[in-house]
Short mmCIF file of C-alpha atoms in Angstrom, two decimals:
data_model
loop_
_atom_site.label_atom_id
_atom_site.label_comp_id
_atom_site.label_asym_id
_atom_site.label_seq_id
_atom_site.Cartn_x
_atom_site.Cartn_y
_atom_site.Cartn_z
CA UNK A 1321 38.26 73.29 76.64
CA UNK A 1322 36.75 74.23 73.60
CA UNK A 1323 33.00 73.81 72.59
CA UNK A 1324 32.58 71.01 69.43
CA UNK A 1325 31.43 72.75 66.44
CA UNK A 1326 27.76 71.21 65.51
CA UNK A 1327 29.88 69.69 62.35
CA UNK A 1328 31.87 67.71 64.72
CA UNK A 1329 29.24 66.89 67.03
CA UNK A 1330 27.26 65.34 63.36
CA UNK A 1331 30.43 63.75 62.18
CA UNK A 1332 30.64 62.02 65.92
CA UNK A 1333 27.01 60.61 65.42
CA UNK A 1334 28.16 59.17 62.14
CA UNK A 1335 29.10 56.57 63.98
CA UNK A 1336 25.57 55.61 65.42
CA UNK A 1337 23.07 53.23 63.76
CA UNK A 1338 22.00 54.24 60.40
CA UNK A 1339 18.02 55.71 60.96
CA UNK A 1340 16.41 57.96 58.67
CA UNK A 1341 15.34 61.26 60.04
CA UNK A 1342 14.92 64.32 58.24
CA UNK A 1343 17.71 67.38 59.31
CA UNK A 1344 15.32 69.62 61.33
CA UNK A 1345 15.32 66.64 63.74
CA UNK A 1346 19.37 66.18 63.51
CA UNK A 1347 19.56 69.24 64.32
CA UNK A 1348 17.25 69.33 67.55
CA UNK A 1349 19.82 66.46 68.96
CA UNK A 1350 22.57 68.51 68.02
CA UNK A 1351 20.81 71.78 70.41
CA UNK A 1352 20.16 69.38 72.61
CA UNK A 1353 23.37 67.76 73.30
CA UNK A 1354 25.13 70.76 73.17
CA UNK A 1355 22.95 72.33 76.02
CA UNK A 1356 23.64 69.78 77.74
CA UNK A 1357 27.22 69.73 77.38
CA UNK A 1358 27.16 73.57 78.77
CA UNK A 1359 25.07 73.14 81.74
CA UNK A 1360 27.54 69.88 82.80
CA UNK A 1361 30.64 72.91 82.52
CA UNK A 1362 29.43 74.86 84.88
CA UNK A 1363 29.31 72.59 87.84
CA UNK A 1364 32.26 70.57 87.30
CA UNK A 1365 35.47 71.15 88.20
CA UNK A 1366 38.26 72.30 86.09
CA UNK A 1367 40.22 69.10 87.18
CA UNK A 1368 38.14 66.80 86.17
CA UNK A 1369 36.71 68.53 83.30
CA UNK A 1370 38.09 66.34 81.02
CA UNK A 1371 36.73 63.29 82.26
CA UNK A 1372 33.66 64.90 82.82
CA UNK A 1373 33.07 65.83 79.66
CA UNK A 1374 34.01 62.50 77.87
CA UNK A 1375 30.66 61.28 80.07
CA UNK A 1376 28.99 64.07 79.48
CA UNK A 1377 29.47 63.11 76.12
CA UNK A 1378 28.82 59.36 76.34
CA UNK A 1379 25.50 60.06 78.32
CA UNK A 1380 24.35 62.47 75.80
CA UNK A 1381 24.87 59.91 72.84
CA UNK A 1382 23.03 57.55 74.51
CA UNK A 1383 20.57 59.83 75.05
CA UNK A 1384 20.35 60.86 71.27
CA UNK A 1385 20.76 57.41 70.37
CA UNK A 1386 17.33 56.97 72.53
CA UNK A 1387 15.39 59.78 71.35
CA UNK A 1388 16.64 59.07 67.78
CA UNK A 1389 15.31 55.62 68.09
CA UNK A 1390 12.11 57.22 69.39
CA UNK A 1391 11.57 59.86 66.26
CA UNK A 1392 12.22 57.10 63.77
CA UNK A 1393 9.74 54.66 65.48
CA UNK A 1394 6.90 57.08 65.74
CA UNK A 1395 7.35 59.49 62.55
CA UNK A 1396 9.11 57.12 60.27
CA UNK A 1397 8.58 53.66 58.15
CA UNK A 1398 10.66 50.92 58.52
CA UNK A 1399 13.70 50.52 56.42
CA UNK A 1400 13.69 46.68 57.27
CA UNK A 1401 13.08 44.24 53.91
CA UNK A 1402 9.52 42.91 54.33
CA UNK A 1403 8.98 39.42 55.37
CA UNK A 1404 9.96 37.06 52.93
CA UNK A 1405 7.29 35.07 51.50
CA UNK A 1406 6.56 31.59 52.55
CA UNK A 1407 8.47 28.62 50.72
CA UNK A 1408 5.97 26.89 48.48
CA UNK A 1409 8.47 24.07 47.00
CA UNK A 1410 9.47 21.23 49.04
CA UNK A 1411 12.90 21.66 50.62
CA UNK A 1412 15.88 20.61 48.42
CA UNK A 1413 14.17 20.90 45.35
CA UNK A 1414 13.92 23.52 42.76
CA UNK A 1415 11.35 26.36 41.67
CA UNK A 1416 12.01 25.98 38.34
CA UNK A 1417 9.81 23.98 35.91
CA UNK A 1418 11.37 21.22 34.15
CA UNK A 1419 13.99 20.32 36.96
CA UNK A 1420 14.62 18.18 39.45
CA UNK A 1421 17.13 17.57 41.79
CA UNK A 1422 19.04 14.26 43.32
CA UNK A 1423 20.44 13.43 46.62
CA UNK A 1424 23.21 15.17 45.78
CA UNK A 1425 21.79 18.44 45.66
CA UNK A 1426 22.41 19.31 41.59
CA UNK A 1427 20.00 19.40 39.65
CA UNK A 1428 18.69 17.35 36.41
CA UNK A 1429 16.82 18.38 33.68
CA UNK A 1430 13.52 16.18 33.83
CA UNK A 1431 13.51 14.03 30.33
CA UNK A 1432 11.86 15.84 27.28
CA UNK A 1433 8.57 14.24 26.05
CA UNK A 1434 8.38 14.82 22.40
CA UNK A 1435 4.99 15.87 20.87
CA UNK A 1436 4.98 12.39 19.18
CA UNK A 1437 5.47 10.08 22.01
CA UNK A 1438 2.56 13.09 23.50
CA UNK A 1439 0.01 12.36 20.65
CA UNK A 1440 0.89 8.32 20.54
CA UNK A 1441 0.14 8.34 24.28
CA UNK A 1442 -2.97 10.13 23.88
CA UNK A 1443 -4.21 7.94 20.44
CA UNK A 1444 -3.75 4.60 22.76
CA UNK A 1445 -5.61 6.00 25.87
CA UNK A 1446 -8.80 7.07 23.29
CA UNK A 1447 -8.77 3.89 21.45
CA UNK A 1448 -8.96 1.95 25.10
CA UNK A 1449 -12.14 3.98 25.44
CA UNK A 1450 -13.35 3.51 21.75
CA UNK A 1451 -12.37 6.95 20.21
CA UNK A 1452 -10.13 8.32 18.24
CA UNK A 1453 -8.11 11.68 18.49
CA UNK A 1454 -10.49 13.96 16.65
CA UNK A 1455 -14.03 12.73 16.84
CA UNK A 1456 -16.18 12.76 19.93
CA UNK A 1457 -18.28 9.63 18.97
CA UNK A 1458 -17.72 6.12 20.37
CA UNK A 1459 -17.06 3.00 18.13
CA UNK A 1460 -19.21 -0.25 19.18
CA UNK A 1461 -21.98 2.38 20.72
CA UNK A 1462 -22.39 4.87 18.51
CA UNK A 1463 -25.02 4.79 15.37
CA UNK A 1464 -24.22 6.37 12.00
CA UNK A 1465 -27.66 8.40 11.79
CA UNK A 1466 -26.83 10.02 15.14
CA UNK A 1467 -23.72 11.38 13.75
CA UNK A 1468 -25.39 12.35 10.36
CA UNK A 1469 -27.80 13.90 12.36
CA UNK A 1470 -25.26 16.49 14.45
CA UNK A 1471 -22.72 16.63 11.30
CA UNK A 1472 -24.93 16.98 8.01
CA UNK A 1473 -24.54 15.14 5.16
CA UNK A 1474 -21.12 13.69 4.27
CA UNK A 1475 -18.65 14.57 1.60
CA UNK A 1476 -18.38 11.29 0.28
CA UNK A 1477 -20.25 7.67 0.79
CA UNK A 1478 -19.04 4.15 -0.53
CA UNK A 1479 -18.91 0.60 0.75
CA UNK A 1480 -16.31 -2.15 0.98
CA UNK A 1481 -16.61 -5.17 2.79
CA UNK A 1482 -19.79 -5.30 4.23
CA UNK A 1483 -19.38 -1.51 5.95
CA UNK A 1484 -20.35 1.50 4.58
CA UNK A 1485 -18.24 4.33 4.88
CA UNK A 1486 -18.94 8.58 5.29
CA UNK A 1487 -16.24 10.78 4.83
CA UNK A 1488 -16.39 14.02 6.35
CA UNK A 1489 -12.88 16.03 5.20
CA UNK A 1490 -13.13 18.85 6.85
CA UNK A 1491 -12.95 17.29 10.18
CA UNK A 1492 -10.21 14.48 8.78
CA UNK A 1493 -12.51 11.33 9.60
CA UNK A 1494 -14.33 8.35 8.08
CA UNK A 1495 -16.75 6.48 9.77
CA UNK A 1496 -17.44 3.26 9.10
CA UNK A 1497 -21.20 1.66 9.95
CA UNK A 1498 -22.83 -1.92 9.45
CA UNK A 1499 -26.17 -2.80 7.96
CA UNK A 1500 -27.63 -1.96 11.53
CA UNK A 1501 -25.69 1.55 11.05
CA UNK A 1502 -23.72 0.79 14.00
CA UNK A 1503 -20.19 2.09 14.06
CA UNK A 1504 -17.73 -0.54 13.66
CA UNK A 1505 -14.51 1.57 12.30
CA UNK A 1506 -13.58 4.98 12.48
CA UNK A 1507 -10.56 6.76 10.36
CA UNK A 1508 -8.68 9.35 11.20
CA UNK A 1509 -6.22 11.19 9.21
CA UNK A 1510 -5.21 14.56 11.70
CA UNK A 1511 -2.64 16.45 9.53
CA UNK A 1512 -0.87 15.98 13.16
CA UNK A 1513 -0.41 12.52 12.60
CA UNK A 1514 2.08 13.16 9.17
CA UNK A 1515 4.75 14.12 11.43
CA UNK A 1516 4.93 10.16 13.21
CA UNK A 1517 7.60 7.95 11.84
CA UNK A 1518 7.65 4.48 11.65
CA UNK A 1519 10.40 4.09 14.48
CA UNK A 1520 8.43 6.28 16.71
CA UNK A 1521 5.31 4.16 17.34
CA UNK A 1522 7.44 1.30 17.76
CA UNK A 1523 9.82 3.17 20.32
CA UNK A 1524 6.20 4.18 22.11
CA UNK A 1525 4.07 0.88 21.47
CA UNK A 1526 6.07 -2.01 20.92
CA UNK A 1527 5.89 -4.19 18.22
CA UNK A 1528 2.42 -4.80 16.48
CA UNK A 1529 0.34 -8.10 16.80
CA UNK A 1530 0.24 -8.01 12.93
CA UNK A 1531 2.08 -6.61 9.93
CA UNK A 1532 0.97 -6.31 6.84
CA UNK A 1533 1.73 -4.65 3.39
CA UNK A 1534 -0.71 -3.19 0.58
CA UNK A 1535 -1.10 -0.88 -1.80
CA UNK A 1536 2.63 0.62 -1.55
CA UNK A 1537 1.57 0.86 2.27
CA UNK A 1538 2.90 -1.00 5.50
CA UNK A 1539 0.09 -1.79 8.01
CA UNK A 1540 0.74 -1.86 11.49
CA UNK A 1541 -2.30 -3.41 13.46
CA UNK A 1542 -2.21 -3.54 17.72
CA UNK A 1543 -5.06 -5.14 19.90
CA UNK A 1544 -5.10 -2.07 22.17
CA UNK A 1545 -7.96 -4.07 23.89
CA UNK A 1546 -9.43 -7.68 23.25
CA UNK A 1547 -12.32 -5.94 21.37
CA UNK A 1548 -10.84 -3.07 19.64
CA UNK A 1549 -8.14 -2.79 16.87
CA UNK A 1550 -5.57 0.25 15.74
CA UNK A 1551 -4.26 -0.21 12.21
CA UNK A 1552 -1.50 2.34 12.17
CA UNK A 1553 -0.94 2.72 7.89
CA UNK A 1554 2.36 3.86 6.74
CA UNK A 1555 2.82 4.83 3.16
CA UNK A 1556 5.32 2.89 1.65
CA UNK A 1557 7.07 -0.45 2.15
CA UNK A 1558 10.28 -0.95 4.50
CA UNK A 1559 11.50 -2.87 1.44
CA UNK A 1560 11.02 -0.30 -1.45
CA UNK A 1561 11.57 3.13 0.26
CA UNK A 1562 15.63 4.22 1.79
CA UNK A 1563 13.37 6.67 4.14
CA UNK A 1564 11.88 6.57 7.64
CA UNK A 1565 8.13 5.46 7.07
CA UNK A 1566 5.85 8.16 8.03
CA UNK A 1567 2.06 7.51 9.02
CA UNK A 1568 -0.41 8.59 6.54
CA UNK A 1569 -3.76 7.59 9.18
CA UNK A 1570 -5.32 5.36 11.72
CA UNK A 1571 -7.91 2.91 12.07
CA UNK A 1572 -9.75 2.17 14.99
CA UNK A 1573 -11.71 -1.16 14.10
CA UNK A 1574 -14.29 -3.45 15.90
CA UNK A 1575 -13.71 -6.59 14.13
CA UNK A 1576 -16.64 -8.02 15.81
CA UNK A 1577 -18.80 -5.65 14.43
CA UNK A 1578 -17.94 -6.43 11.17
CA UNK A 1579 -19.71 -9.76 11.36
CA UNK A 1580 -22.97 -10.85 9.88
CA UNK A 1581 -24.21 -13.09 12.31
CA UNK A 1582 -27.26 -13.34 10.13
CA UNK A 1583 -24.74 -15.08 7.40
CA UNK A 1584 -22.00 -16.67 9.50
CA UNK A 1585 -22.48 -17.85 12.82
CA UNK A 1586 -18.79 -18.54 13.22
CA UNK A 1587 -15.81 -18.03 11.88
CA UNK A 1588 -15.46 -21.36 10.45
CA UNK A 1589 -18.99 -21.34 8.82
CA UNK A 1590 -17.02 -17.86 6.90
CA UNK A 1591 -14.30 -19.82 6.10
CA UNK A 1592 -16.37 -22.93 4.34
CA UNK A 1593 -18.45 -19.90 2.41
CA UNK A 1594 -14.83 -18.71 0.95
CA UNK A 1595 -14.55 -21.91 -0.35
CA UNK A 1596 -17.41 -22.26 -1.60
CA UNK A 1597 -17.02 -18.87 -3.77
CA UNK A 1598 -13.39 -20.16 -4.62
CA UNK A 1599 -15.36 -22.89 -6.46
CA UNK A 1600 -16.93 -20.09 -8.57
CA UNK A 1601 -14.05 -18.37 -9.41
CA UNK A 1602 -14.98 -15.74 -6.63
CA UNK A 1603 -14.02 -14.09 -3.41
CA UNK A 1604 -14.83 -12.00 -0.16
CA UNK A 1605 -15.89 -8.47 -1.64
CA UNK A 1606 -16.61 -8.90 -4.80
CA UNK A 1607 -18.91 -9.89 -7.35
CA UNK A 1608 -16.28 -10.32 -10.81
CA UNK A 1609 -15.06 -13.91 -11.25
CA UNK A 1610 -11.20 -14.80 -12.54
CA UNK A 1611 -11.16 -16.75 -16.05
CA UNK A 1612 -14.89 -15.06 -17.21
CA UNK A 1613 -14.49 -11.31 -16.40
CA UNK A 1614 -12.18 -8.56 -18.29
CA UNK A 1615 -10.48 -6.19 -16.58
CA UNK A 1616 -11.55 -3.10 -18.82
CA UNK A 1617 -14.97 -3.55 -17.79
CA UNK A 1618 -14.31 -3.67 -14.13
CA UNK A 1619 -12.57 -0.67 -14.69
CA UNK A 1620 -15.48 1.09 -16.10
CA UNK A 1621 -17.65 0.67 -12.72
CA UNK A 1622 -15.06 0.99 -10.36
CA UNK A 1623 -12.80 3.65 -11.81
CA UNK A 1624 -9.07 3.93 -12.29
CA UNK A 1625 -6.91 2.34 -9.84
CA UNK A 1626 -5.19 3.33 -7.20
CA UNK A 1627 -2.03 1.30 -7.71
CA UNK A 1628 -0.96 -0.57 -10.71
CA UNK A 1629 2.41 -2.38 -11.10
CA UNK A 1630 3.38 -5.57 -13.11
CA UNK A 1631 5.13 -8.54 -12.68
CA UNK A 1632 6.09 -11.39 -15.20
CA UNK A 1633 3.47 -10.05 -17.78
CA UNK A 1634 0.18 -10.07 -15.20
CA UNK A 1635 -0.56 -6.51 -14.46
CA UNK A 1636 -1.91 -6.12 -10.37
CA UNK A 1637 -4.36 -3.51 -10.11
CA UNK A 1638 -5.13 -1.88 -6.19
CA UNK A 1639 -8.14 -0.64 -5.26
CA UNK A 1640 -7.05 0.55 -1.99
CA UNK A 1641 -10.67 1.11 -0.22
CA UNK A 1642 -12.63 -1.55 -1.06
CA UNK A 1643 -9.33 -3.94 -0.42
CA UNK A 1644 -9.23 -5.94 -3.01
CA UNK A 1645 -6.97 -6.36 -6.26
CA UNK A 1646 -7.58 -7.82 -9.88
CA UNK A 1647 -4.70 -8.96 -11.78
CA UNK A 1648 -5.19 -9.53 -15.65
CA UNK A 1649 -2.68 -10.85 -18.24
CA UNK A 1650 -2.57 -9.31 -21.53
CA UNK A 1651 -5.32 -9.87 -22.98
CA UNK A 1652 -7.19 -8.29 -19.96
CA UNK A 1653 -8.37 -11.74 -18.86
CA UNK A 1654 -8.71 -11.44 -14.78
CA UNK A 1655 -6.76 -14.30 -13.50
CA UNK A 1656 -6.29 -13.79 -9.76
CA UNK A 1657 -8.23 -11.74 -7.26
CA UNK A 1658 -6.93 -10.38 -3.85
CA UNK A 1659 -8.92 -9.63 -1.10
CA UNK A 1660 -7.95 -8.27 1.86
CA UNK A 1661 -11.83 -7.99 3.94
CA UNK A 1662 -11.11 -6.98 7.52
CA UNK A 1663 -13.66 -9.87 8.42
CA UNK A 1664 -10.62 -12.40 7.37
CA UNK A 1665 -7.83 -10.80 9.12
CA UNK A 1666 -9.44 -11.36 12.71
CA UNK A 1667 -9.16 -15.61 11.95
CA UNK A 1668 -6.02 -17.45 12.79
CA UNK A 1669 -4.13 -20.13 11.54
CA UNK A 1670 -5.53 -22.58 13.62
CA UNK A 1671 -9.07 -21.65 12.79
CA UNK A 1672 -8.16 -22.17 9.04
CA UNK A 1673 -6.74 -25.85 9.88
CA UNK A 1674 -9.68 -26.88 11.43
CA UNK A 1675 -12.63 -25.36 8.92
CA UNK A 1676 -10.85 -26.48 5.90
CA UNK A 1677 -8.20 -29.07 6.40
CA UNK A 1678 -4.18 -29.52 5.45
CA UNK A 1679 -4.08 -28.08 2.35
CA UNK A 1680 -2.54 -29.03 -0.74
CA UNK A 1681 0.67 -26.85 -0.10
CA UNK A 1682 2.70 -24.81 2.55
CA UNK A 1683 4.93 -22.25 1.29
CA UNK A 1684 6.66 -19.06 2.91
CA UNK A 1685 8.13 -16.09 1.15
CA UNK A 1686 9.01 -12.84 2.48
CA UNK A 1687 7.88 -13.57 6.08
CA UNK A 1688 4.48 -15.09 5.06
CA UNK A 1689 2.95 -18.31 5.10
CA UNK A 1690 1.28 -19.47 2.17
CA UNK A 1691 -1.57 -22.23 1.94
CA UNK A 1692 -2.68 -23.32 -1.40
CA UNK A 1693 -6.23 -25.18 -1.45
CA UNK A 1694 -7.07 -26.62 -4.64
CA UNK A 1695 -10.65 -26.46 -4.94
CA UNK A 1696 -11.28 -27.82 -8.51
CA UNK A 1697 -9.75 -28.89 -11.51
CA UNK A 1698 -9.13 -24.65 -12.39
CA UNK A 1699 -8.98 -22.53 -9.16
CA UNK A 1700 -7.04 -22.31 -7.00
CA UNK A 1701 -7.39 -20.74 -2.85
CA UNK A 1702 -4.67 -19.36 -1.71
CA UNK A 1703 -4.80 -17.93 2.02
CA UNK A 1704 -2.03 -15.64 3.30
CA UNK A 1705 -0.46 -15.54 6.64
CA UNK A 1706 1.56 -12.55 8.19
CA UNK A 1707 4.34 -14.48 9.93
CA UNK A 1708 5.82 -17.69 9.66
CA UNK A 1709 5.11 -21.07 11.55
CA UNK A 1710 8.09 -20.73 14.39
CA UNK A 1711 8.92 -22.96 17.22
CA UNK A 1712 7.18 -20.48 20.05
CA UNK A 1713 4.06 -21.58 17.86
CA UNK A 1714 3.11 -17.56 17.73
CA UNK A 1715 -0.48 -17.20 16.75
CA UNK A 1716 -0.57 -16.17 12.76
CA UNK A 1717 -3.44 -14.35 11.28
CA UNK A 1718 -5.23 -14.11 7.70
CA UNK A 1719 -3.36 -11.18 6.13
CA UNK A 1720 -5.23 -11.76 2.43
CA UNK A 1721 -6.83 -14.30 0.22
CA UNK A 1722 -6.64 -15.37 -3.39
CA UNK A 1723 -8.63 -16.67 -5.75
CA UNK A 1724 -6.26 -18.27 -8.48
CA UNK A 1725 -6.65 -18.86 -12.07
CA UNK A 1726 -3.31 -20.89 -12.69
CA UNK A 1727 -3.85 -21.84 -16.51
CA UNK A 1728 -4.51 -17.96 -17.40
CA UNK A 1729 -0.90 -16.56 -16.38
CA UNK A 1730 0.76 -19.08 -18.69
CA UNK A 1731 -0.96 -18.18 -21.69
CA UNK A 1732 -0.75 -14.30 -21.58
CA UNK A 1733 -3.06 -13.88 -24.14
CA UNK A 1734 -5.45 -16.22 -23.48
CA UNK A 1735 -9.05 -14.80 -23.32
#
């Protein structure tokens, strides 16, 4: 029989596992086997030299197959994958972020948290603690000079309402401090805030404890704890504008803090006091009197307006900050004043009933309750409820109050 060629003998291990060796070694096996092939013709016979060399051939493959195996483990790496790498998310779910997956085995995309419903979430949890979104200092704990001290001097000052106010614009907040220079309300206006509708804080809060329209803006007020208030301020009405209401700021307010317990003991002992300045043709926040004062000359202290509109020949003019409005007929005589003091927002219905008695009249008109105290032969007080009186006997609260100078709106140029 003829010798195999050493191609034949290589195409023959072709069929062997696939091990990387480099050819000086394939060719060793290939000496190897066929030495061994020739010694294994000489001493067998020529009967049975075909079956001898089929295992001749079988016990050199397994032979090469061995020393193959041997080579590769010694002299070469391993062509094996390396270990795979621990699974580090729970079985049956999914390593992707922003998945999940059911029972079934599919998976869902986890619901999308808007950045509104983000920054709503975030302006409740502060105000729980006191703060707002963009300033570091406390309301109820904090005192004015310690901020004045780490901020400098503010851009602006005023008062309104018994608090005096510091505006510092480049870090979008107002802060609000008592004669004792505590902290009792705190402003922010974030530019991120511009970008929250109406619907939105609703969708996130709930409806508000209190609502309230002024100066072309909707107020939105929620007791986020029984000491602290947020005043969410639209601009715009839901009854004058065809858009979504976006928020312009926020209030966080500590209506206690607001109180002069030197001055009023109670609520009710405030409540008598407005009376008493009713009598003079006066209110809460301010010192000008309906019937004796001129609006031109209120205008010269506290500067132009920030709304004006008009309505059956009395002209209403806002002064958004300090919360109060002066209406004046034509002849500039003032002949109602609105104020709208945070001190008389935080007493109810009830409170009013038993400080001052049933009074004269009960009205309602869009959604508000109107009682009309007549407290002399000229003025009258009229105190303004957001809500109406409903059979689930929901608690109503002062929204604003007016001192009314009847006989000066029916002659228009009276003065």
């Amino acid at each position: 029989m003829p010798f195999n060629t050493d191609e034949q003998l290589l195409d023959e291990m072709k069929g062997l596992p696939d091990m990387k060796m480099n050819p000086d070694k394939k060719q060793g096996i290939v000496n190897a086997i066929r030495h061994e092939d020739s010694r294994k013709r000489v001493h067998v016979s020529t009967r049975f030299s075909t079956f001898g060399k089929g295992v001749a051939i079988c016990s050199v493959l397994v032979a090469a197959f061995w020393m193959g195996a041997t080579l590769v483990g010694n002299n070469q790496p391993s062509a094996m994958p390396p270990d795979t790498p621990p699974q580090t998310t729970a079985p049956g779910t999914s390593a992707s972020l922003g998945t999940g997956t059911n029972h079934g085995g599919t998976t869902n995309p986890s619901p999308v948290v808007s950045q509104s419903e983000e920054l709503l979430a975030s302006i409740r949890k502060q105000a729980e603690k006191g703060l707002v979104i963009n300033s570091p200092y406390p309301i109820e704990t904090s005192l004015f000079d310690q901020v004045e001290k780490d901020l400098g001097n503010p851009d602006t000052k005023d008062s309104a309402n018994g608090i005096s106010y510091a505006t510092y614009k480049g870090k979008q907040v107002a802060f609000g401090y008592n004669k004792g220079m505590q902290i009792v309300d705190i402003r922010s206006s974030d530019p991120q805030l511009q970008k929250i509708t109406l619907s939105e804080v609703v969708k996130k809060w709930g409806q508000p404890n209190r609502i309230s329209e002024y100066a072309s803006q909707t107020i939105y007020t929620y007791d986020v704890t029984p000491k602290y208030q947020v005043k969410m301020i639209f601009q715009g009405t839901e009854n004058t504008s065809n858009n979504e209401l976006l928020l312009v700021r926020y209030n966080l307010y500590y209506p206690e803090g607001n109180k002069n317990l030197m001055l009023y003991g109670s609520n009710a002992d405030m409540l008598k006091d407005l009376r008493e300045l009713a009598k003079n043709g006066q209110t809460f926040g301010s010192s000008y009197r309906v019937e004796k004062d001129v609006f031109d000359e209120i205008e010269k202290v506290l500067g132009k307006p920030n709304n004006i509109s008009t309505i059956k020949g009395i002209t209403y003019n806002t002064y958004r900050d300090l919360g109060l409005v002066f209406a004046f007929n034509k002849g500039m005589q003032v002949v109602d004043i609105r104020s709208y003091d945070p001190r008389l927002q935080a007493i109810s219905l009830a409170e009013v009933n038993q400080a001052l008695g049933e009074p004269q009249s009960k009205t309602t008109l869009n959604g508000e309750t109107i009682y009309t105290y007549k407290v002399n032969d000229k003025y009258e007080l009229k105190i303004i409820f957001t809500g109406v009186i409903d059979k689930k006997k929901s608690t109503l609260y002062i929204d604003h109050v007016n001192i009314y100078y009847p006989r000066g709106t029916i002659n228009n140029m009276a003065g």
